[in-house]
Coordinates of C-alpha atoms in Angstrom, one line a residue:
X1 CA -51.7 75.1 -40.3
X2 CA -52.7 71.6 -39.2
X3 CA -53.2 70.4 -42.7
X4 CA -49.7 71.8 -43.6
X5 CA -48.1 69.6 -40.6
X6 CA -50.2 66.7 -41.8
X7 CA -49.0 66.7 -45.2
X8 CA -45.1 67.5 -44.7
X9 CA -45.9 64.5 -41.6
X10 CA -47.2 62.0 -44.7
X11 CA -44.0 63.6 -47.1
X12 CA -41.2 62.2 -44.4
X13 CA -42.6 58.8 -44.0
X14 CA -43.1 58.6 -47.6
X15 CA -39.0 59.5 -48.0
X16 CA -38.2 56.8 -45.3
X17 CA -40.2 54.7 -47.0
X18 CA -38.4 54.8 -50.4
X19 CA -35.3 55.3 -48.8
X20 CA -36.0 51.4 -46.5
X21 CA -37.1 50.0 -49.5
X22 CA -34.6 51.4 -52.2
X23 CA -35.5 53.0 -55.5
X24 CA -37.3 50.5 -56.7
X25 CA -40.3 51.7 -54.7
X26 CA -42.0 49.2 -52.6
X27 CA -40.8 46.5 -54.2
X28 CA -38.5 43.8 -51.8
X29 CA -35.2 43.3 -53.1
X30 CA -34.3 40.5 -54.6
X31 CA -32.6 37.6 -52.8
X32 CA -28.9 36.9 -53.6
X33 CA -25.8 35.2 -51.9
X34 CA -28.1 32.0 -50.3
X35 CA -25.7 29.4 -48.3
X36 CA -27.8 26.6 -48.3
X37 CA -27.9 22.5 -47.2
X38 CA -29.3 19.8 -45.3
X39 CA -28.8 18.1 -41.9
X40 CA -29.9 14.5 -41.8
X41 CA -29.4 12.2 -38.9
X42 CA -30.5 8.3 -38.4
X43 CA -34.3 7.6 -38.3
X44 CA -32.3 5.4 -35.0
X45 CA -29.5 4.6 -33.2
X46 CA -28.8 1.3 -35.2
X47 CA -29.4 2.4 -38.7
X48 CA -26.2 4.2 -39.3
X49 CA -24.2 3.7 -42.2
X50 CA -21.0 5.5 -44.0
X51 CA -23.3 6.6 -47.2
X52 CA -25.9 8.1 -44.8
X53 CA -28.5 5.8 -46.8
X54 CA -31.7 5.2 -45.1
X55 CA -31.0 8.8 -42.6
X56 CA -33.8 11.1 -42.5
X57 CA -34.1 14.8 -42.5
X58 CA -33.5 16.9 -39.2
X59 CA -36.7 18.7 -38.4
X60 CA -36.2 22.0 -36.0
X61 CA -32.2 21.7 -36.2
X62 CA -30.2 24.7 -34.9
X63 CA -27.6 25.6 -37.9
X64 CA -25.4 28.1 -37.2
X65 CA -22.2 29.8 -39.1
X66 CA -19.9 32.8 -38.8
X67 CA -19.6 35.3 -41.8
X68 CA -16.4 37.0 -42.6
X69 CA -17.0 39.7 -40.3
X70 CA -17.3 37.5 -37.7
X71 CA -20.5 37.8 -36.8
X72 CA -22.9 34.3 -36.0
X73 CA -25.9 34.1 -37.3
X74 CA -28.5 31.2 -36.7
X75 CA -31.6 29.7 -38.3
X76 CA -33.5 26.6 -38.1
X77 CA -34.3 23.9 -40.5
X78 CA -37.8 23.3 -42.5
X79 CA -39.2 20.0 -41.7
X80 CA -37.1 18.5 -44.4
X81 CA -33.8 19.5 -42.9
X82 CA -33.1 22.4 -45.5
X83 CA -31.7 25.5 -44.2
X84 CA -30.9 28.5 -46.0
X85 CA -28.5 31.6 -45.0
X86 CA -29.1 35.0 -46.8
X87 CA -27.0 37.8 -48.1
X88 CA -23.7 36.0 -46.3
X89 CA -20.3 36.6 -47.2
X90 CA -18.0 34.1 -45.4
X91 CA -14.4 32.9 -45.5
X92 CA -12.8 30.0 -47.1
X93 CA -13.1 27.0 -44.8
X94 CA -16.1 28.1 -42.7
X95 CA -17.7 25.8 -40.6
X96 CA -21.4 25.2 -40.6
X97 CA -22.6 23.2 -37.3
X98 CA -26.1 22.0 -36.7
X99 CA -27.5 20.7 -33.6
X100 CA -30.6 18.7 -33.0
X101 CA -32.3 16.6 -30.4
X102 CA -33.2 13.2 -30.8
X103 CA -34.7 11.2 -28.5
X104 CA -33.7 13.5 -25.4
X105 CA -29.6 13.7 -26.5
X106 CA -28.0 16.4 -28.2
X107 CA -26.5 15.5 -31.4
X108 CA -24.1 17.7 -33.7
X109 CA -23.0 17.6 -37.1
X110 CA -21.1 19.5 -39.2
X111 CA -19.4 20.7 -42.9
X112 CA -17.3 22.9 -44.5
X113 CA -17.5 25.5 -47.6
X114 CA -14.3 25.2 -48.8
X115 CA -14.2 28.3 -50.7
X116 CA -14.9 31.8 -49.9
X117 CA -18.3 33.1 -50.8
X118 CA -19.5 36.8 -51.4
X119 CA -23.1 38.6 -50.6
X120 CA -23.7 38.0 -54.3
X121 CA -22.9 34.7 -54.5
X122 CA -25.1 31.1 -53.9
X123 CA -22.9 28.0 -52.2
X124 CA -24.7 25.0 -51.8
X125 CA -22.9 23.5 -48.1
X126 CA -24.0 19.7 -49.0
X127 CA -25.6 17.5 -46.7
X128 CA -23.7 17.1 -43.2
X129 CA -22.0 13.3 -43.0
X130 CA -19.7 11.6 -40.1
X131 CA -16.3 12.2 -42.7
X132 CA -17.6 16.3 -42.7
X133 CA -18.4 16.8 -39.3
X134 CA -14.6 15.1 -38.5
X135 CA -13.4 17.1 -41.3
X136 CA -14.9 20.4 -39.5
X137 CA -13.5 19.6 -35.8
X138 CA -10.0 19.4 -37.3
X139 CA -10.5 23.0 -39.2
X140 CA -11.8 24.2 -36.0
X141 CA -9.2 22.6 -34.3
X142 CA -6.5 24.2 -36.4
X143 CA -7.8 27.8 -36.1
X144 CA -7.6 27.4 -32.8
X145 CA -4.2 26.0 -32.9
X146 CA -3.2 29.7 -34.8
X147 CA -3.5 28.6 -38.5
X148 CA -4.8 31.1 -40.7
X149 CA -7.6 29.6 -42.1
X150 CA -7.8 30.3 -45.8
X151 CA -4.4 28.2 -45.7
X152 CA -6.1 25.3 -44.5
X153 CA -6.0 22.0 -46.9
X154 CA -8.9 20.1 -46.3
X155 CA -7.3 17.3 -48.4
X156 CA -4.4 17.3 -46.4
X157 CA -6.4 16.7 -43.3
X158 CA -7.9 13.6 -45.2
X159 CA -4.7 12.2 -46.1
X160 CA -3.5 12.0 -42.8
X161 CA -3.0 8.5 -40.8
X162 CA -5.0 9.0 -38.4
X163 CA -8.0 10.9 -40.3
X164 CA -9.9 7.5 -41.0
X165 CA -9.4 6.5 -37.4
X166 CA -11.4 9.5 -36.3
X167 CA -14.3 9.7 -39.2
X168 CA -14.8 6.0 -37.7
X169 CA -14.8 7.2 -34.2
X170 CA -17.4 9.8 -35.1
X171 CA -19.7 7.6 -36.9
X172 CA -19.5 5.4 -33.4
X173 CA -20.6 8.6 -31.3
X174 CA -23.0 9.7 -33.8
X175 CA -24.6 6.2 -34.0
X176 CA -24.8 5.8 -30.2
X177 CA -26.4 9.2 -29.7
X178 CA -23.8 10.9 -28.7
X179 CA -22.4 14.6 -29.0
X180 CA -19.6 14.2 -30.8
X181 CA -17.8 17.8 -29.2
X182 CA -18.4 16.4 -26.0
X183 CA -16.9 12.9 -26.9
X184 CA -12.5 12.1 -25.3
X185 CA -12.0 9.7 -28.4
X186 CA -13.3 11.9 -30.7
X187 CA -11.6 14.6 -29.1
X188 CA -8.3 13.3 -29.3
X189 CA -8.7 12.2 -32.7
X190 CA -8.9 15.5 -33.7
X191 CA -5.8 16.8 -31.4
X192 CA -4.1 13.8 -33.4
X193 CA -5.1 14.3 -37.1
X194 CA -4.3 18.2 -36.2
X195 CA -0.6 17.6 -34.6
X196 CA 0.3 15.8 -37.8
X197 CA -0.6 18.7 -39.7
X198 CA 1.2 21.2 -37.2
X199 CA 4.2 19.0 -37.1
X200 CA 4.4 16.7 -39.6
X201 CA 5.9 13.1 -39.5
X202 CA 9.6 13.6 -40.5
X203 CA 10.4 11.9 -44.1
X204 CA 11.4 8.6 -44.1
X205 CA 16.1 8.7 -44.0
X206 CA 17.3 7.7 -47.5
X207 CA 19.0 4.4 -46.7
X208 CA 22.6 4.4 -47.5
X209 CA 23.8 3.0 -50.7
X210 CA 25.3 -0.6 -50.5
X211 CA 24.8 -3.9 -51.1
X212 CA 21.3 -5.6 -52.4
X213 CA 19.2 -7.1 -49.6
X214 CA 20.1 -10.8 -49.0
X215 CA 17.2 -13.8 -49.6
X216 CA 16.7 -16.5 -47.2
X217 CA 18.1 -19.9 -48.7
X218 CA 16.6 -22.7 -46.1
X219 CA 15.2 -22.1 -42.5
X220 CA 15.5 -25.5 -39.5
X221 CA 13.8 -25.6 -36.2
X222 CA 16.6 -26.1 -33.7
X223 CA 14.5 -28.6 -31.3
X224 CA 13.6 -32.3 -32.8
X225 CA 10.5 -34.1 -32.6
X226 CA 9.3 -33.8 -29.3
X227 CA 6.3 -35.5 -26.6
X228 CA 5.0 -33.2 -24.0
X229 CA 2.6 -33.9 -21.2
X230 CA -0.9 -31.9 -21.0
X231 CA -0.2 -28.3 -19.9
X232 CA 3.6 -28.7 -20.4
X233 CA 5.0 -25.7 -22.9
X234 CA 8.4 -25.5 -25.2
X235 CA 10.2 -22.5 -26.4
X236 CA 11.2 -23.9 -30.4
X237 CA 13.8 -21.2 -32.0
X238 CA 14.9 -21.7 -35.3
X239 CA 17.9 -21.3 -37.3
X240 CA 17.9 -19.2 -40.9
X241 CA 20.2 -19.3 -43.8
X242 CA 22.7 -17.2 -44.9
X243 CA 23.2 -16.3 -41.7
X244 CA 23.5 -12.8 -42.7
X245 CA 20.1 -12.7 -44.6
X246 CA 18.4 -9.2 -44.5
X247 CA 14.8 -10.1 -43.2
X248 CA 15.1 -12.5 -40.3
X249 CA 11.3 -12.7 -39.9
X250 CA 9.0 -16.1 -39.3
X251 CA 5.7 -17.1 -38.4
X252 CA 4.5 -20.5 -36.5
X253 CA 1.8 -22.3 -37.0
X254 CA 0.2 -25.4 -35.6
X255 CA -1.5 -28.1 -37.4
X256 CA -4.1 -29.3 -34.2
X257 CA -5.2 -26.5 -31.9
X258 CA -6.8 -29.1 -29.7
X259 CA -3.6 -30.6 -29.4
X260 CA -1.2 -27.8 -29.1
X261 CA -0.9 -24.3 -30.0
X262 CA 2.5 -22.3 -31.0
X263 CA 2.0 -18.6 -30.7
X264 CA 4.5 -16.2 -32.6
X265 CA 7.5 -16.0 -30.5
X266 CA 7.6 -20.2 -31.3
X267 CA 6.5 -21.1 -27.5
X268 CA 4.2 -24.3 -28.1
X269 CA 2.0 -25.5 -25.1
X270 CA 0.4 -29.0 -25.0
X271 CA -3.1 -29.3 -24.8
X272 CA -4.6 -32.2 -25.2
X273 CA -4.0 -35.9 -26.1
X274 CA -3.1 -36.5 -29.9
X275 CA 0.1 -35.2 -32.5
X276 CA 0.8 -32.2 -34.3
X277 CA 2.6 -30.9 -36.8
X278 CA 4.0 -27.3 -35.9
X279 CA 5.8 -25.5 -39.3
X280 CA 7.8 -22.4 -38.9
X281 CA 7.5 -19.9 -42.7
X282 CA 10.1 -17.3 -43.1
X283 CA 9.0 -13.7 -44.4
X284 CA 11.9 -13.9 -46.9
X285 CA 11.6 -16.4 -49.5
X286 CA 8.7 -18.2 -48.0
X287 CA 11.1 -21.3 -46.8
X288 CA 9.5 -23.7 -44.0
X289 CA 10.4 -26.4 -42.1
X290 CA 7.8 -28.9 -39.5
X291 CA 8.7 -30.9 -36.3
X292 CA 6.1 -32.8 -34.9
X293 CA 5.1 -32.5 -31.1
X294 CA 3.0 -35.8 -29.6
X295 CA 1.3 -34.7 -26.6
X296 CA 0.5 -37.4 -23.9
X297 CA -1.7 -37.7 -20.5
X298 CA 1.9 -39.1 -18.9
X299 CA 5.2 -39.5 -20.0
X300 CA 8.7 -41.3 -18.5
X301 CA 11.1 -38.7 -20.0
X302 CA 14.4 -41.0 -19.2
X303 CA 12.8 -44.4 -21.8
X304 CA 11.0 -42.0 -23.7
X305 CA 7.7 -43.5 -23.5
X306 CA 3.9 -42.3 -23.2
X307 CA 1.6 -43.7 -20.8
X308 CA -2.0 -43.0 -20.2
X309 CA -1.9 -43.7 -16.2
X310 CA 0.4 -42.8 -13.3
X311 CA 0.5 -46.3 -11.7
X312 CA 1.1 -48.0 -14.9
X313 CA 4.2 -45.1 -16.0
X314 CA 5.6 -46.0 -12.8
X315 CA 5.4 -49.6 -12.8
X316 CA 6.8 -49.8 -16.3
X317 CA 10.3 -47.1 -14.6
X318 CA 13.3 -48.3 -13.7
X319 CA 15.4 -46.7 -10.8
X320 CA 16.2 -42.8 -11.5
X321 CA 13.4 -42.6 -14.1
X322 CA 12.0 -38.9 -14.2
X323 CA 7.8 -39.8 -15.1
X324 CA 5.9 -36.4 -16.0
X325 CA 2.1 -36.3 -15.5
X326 CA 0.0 -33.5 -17.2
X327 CA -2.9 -31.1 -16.6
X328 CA -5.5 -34.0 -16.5
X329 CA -7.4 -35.5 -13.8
X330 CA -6.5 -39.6 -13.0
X331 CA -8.9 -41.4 -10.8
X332 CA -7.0 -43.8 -8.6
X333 CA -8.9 -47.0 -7.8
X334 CA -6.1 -48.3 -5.7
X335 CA -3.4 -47.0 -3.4
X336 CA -1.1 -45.0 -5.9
X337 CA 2.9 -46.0 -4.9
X338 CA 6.1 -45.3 -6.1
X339 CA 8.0 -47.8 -5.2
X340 CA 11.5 -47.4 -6.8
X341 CA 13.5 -44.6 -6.5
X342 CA 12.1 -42.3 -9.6
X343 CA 10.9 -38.5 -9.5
X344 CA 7.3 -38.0 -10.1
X345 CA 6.8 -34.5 -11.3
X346 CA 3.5 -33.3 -11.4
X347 CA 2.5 -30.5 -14.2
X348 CA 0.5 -27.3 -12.6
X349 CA -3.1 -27.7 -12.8
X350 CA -3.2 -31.6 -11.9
X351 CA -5.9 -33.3 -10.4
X352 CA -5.1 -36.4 -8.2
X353 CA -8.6 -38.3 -7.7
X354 CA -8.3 -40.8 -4.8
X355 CA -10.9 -43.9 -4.3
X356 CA -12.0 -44.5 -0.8
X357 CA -9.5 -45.0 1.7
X358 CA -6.3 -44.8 -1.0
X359 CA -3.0 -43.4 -0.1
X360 CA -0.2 -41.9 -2.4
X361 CA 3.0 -43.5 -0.7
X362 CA 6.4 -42.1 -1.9
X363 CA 9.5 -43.8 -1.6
X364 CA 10.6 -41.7 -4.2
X365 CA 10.4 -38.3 -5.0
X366 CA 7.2 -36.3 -5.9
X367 CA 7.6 -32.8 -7.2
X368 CA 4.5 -31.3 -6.9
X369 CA 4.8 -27.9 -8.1
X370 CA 1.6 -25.8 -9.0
X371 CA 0.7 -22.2 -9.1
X372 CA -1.4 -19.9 -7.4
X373 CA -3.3 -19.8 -10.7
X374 CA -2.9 -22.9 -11.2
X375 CA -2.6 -25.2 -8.1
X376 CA -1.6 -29.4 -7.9
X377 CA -5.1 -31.0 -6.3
X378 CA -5.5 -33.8 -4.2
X379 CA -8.9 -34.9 -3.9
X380 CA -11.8 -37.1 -3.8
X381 CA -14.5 -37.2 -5.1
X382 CA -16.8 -38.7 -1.6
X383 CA -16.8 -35.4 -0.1
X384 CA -17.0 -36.7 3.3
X385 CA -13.6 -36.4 5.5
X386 CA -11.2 -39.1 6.1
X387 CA -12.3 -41.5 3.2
X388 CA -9.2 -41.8 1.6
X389 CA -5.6 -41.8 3.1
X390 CA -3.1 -39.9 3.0
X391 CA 0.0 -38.5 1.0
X392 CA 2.7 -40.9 2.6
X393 CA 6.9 -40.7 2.6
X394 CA 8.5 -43.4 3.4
X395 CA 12.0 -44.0 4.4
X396 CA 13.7 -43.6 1.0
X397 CA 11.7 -40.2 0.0
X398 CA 14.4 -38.0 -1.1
X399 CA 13.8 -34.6 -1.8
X400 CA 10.1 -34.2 -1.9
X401 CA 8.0 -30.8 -2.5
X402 CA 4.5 -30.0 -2.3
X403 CA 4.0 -26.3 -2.8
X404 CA 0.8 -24.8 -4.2
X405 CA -1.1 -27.5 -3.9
X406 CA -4.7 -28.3 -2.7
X407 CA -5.5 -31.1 0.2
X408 CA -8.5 -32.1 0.7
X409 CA -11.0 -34.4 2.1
X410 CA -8.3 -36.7 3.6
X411 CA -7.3 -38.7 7.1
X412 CA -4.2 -37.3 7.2
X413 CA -2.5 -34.5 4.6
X414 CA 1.1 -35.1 4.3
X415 CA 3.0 -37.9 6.7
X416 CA 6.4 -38.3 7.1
X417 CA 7.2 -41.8 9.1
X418 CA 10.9 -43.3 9.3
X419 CA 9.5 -47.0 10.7
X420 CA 13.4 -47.8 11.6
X421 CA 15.8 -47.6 14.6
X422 CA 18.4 -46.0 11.9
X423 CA 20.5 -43.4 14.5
X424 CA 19.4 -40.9 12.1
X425 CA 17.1 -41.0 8.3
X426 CA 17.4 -37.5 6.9
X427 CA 14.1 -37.5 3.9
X428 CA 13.4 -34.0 3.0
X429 CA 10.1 -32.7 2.8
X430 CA 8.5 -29.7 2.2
X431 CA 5.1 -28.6 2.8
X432 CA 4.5 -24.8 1.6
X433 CA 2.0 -22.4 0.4
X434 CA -0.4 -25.0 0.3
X435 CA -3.9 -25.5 1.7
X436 CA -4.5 -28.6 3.3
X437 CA -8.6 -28.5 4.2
X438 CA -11.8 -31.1 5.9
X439 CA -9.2 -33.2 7.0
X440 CA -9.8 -35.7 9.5
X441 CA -7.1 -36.3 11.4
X442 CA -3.3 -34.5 11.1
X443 CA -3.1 -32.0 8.6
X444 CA 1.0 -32.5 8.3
X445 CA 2.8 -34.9 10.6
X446 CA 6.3 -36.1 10.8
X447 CA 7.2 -39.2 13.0
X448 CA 10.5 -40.1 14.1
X449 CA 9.3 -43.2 16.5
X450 CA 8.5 -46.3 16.0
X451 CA 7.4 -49.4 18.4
X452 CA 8.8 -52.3 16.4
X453 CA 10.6 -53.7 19.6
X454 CA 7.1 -52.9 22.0
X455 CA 7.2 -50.1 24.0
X456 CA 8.5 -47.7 25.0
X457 CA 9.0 -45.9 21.6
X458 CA 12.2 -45.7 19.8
X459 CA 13.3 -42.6 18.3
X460 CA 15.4 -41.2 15.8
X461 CA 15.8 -37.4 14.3
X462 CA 13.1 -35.3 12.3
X463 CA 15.5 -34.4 9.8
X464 CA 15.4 -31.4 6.9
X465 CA 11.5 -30.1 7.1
X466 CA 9.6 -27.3 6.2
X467 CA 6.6 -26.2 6.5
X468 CA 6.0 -22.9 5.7
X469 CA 3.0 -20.5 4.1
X470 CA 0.5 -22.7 4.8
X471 CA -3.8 -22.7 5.3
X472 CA -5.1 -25.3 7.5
X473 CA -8.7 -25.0 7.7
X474 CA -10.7 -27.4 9.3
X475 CA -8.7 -30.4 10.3
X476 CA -8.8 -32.4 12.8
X477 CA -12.1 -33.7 14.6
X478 CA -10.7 -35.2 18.2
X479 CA -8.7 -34.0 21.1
X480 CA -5.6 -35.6 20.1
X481 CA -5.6 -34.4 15.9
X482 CA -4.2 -31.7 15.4
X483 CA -3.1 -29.4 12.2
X484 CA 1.0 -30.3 12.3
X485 CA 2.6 -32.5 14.8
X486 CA 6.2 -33.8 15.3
X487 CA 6.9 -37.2 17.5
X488 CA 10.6 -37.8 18.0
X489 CA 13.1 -37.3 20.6
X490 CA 15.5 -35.1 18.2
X491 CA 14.6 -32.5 15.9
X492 CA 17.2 -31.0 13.3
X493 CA 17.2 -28.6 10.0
X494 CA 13.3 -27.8 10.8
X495 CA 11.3 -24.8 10.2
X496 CA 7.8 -24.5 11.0
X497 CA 6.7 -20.7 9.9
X498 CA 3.9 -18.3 8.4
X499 CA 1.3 -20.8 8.3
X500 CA -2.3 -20.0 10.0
X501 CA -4.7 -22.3 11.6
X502 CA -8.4 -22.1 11.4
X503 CA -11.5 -23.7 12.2
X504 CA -11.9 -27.8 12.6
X505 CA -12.7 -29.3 15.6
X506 CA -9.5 -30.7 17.5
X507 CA -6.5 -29.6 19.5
X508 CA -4.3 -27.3 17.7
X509 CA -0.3 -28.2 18.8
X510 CA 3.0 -28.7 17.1
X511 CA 4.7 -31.5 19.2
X512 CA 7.9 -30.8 19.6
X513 CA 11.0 -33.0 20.6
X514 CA 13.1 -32.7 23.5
X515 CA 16.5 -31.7 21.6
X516 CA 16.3 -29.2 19.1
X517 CA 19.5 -28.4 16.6
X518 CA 18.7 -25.6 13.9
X519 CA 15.2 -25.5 14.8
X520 CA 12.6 -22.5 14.0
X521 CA 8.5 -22.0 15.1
X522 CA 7.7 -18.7 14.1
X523 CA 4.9 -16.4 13.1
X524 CA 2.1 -19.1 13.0
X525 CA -1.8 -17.8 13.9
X526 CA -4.2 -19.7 15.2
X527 CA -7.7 -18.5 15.6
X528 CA -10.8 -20.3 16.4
X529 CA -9.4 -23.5 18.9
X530 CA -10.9 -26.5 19.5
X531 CA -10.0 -28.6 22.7
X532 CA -6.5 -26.7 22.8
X533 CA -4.4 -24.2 21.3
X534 CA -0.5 -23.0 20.8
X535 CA 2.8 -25.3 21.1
X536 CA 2.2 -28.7 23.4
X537 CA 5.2 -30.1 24.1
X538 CA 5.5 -34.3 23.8
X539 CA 7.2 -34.5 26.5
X540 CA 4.1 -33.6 28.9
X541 CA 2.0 -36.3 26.9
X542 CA 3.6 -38.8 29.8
X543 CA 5.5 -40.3 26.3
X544 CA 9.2 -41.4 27.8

């Protein structure tokens, strides 16, 4: 009975045996339907190229794919980078994505197999590249979008405008290590090449039938030869012929970019000393025409003539002249003056370098204009206080501004003096959003008394000021200096406001006058007071 059992025992596995391994007996069957390729990567981070020359095969890479029935399968590659899938039937368009570590960060890659293979069949997947691992996000990208994906066009992915863009972008990641599903600008270029698919650009309009496009016949820069001063600039517009030509479009160019430039909206900005030749093209016909700009250090805009110092420009004015004086910096070796009745304008970003104990003294009109990029300076270079002068109006300053400027290293900042017994001497002046700083004595004063005749003083009006917006830091060293002071009996059209007041080592006051008429002191902080602080009236100084 037992030996019966045994042998109907040895009978069944024998069946299950032939039945496992078909009728062919013990025999394997024959392999058939192999997906095969290869996964390379850089040997490093720098040796990336677009024809994946020079990469090496990816040891141990994770390669994994979907067949048509949707189910994943993974496998890993020899030490080549070879993988092979068996007995696989996918869909057209399937993706094939590898993943491998290299030097501690996660890189992936990827291709397509275009077409749709069967269990029978052998596809050879290629070697993975940047341009197939972009070309596999989008497919992804698209499925996931809703398109079926046998009706996906993998060379309408590559035509798209922004397709390149993204291969690029993906060549970057993969260079730098990076995992490129993981990656926002690789990200969005796939959401990019994939909208253009799922809503594609709409065709260019037909343009309406009429008349042939017109040629340009001759092109003229409006403005004529021209000087400029050193950080000056000049909007040039030109004028094109017929008038009714069909491409309106120029370009600029300079012929010195150390002496000025001319970007593409014809705005030219002066630069340095010298000439050049600035030439506007037109798209249409190629038509040109050249002015030439002469860029100089200073310049009397009224006589039209170039100077290379302040002192000498002015001498060289008559009355009403308007002198221009550039970005540069001018070393003054004697007291600067302007004695006539001309406007010096100073450029943002000058530098005024006094010698020892100088003085600028206006009986003109100085325009100092900066910008808080670019502030006016007024400096020296002994770096001790008080060893030059100061910036000095006189009685027949008309007008004068100083805002966004720089102070420095002075006895006194700004001073305003009317040395006559006129009843009243109106000379506007106005001191704001400046920093006037290491300053010996007065930051800003205005004086309205004078002791011609002995004393007591003689006064007349403090007429049209402002001074407004305004650092003082560090000025004034005695008891009696102090950051802004007024001395006259009479004080009218006045407004002291918004500055602040810091550091230094004297008396912080505004002396005011005894009659006040359209008068304002507002909103100005002191912190940090030497021998006194706040508003000291002149009239408890014991002066009559």
């Amino acid at each position: 009975m037992k030996n019966k059992k045994h042998i109907l025992l040895v009978t069944i596995l024998i069946l299950l045996i032939f039945l496992v391994t078909g009728c062919s007996g013990f025999l394997p069957k024959p392999t058939k339907g192999v997906i095969s390729g290869r996964v390379l990567i850089p040997p490093t981070a720098k040796q990336l190229s677009k024809d994946i020359s020079g990469w090496v095969g990816a040891a141990g890479a994770e390669v994994t794919i979907v067949d048509a029935n949707g189910v994943k399968h993974t496998i890993i590659t020899d030490e080549n980078g070879y993988y092979n899938f068996e007995n696989i039937a996918v869909k057209a368009n399937t993706v094939v994505t590898a993943t491998v570590k290299v030097d501690g960060k996660t890189l992936v890659l990827k291709g397509v197999i275009p077409q749709g293979v069967a269990e029978d069949e052998d596809s050879n997947a290629g070697t993975m590249t940047p341009e197939s691992t972009a070309l596999a996000l989008v497919v992804e990208k698209l499925i996931a979008e809703g398109k079926e994906q046998s009706d996906i066009d993998l060379e309408e992915i590559k035509g798209t405008d922004s397709f390149a863009a993204l291969v690029e972008q993906v060549e970057t990641v993969i260079e730098e290590q990076g995992n490129v599903t993981e990656n926002p600008d690789v990200t969005g270029g796939v959401e990019d090449t994939a909208e253009e698919i799922i809503t594609p650009p709409a065709p260019p309009a037909t343009p309406p039938s009429g008349p042939s496009a017109v040629p340009v016949s001759s092109v003229s820069i409006d403005q004529e030869d021209q000087t400029l001063v050193i950080g000056a600039t000049l909007e040039l517009t030109a004028t094109i012929e017929p008038a009714n030509a069909t491409n309106k479009n120029v370009t600029w160019e300079t012929s010195a970019e150390d002496v000025a430039t001319v970007d593409n909206d014809g705005v030219v900005t002066a630069v340095g000393d010298g000439e050049a030749a600035i030439t506007v093209t037109t798209a249409s016909g190629n038509k040109a025409d050249t002015i030439t700009i002469t860029v100089s250090k200073v310049y009397n805009q009224t006589q039209k003539t170039p100077h290379n110092t302040i002192q000498g420009a002015i001498d060289e004015a008559e009355d009403h002249d308007t002198i221009l004086v550039g970005a540069s910096p001018y070393a003054q070796e004697d007291d600067l003056t302007i004695p006539k009745d001309v406007t010096l304008n100073l450029y943002p970003g000058v530098i005024i370098k006094f010698g020892l104990n100088n003085n600028l003294v206006v009986n003109g009109t100085l325009l100092a204009e900066g910008t808080d990029s670019e502030p006016i300076t007024f400096t020296s270079d002994n770096k001790e206080p008080g060893k030059w002068g100061k910036i000095s109006f006189g009685t027949t300053a008309n007008n004068s501004k100083i805002d966004h400027c720089v102070i420095e290293y002075a006895t006194v900042g700004v001073s305003v003096v009317w040395d006559s017994i006129e009843t009243e001497k109106s000379s506007p002046v106005s001191v704001t959003n400046s920093t006037l700083r290491y300053i010996s004595h007065r930051g800003v004063q205005f004086c309205g008394m004078h002791s011609s005749f002995g004393f007591p003083y003689q006064y007349h009006p403090v007429v049209g000021i402002e001074v407004t917006g305004n650092s003082f830091l560090n000025v004034g060293k005695g008891a009696t200096d102090n950051p802004m002071a007024i001395f006259t009996r009479s004080v009218k059209d006045v407004m002291i406001a918004d500055n602040t007041i810091e550091g230094g080592e004297g008396t912080y006051l505004a002396y005011l006058g005894v009659a006040f008429e359209n008068y304002v002191f507002e909103n100005n902080i002191i912190t940090d007071p030497g021998y006194n602080d706040g508003i000291y009236d002149i009239t408890t100084c014991g002066v009559p």
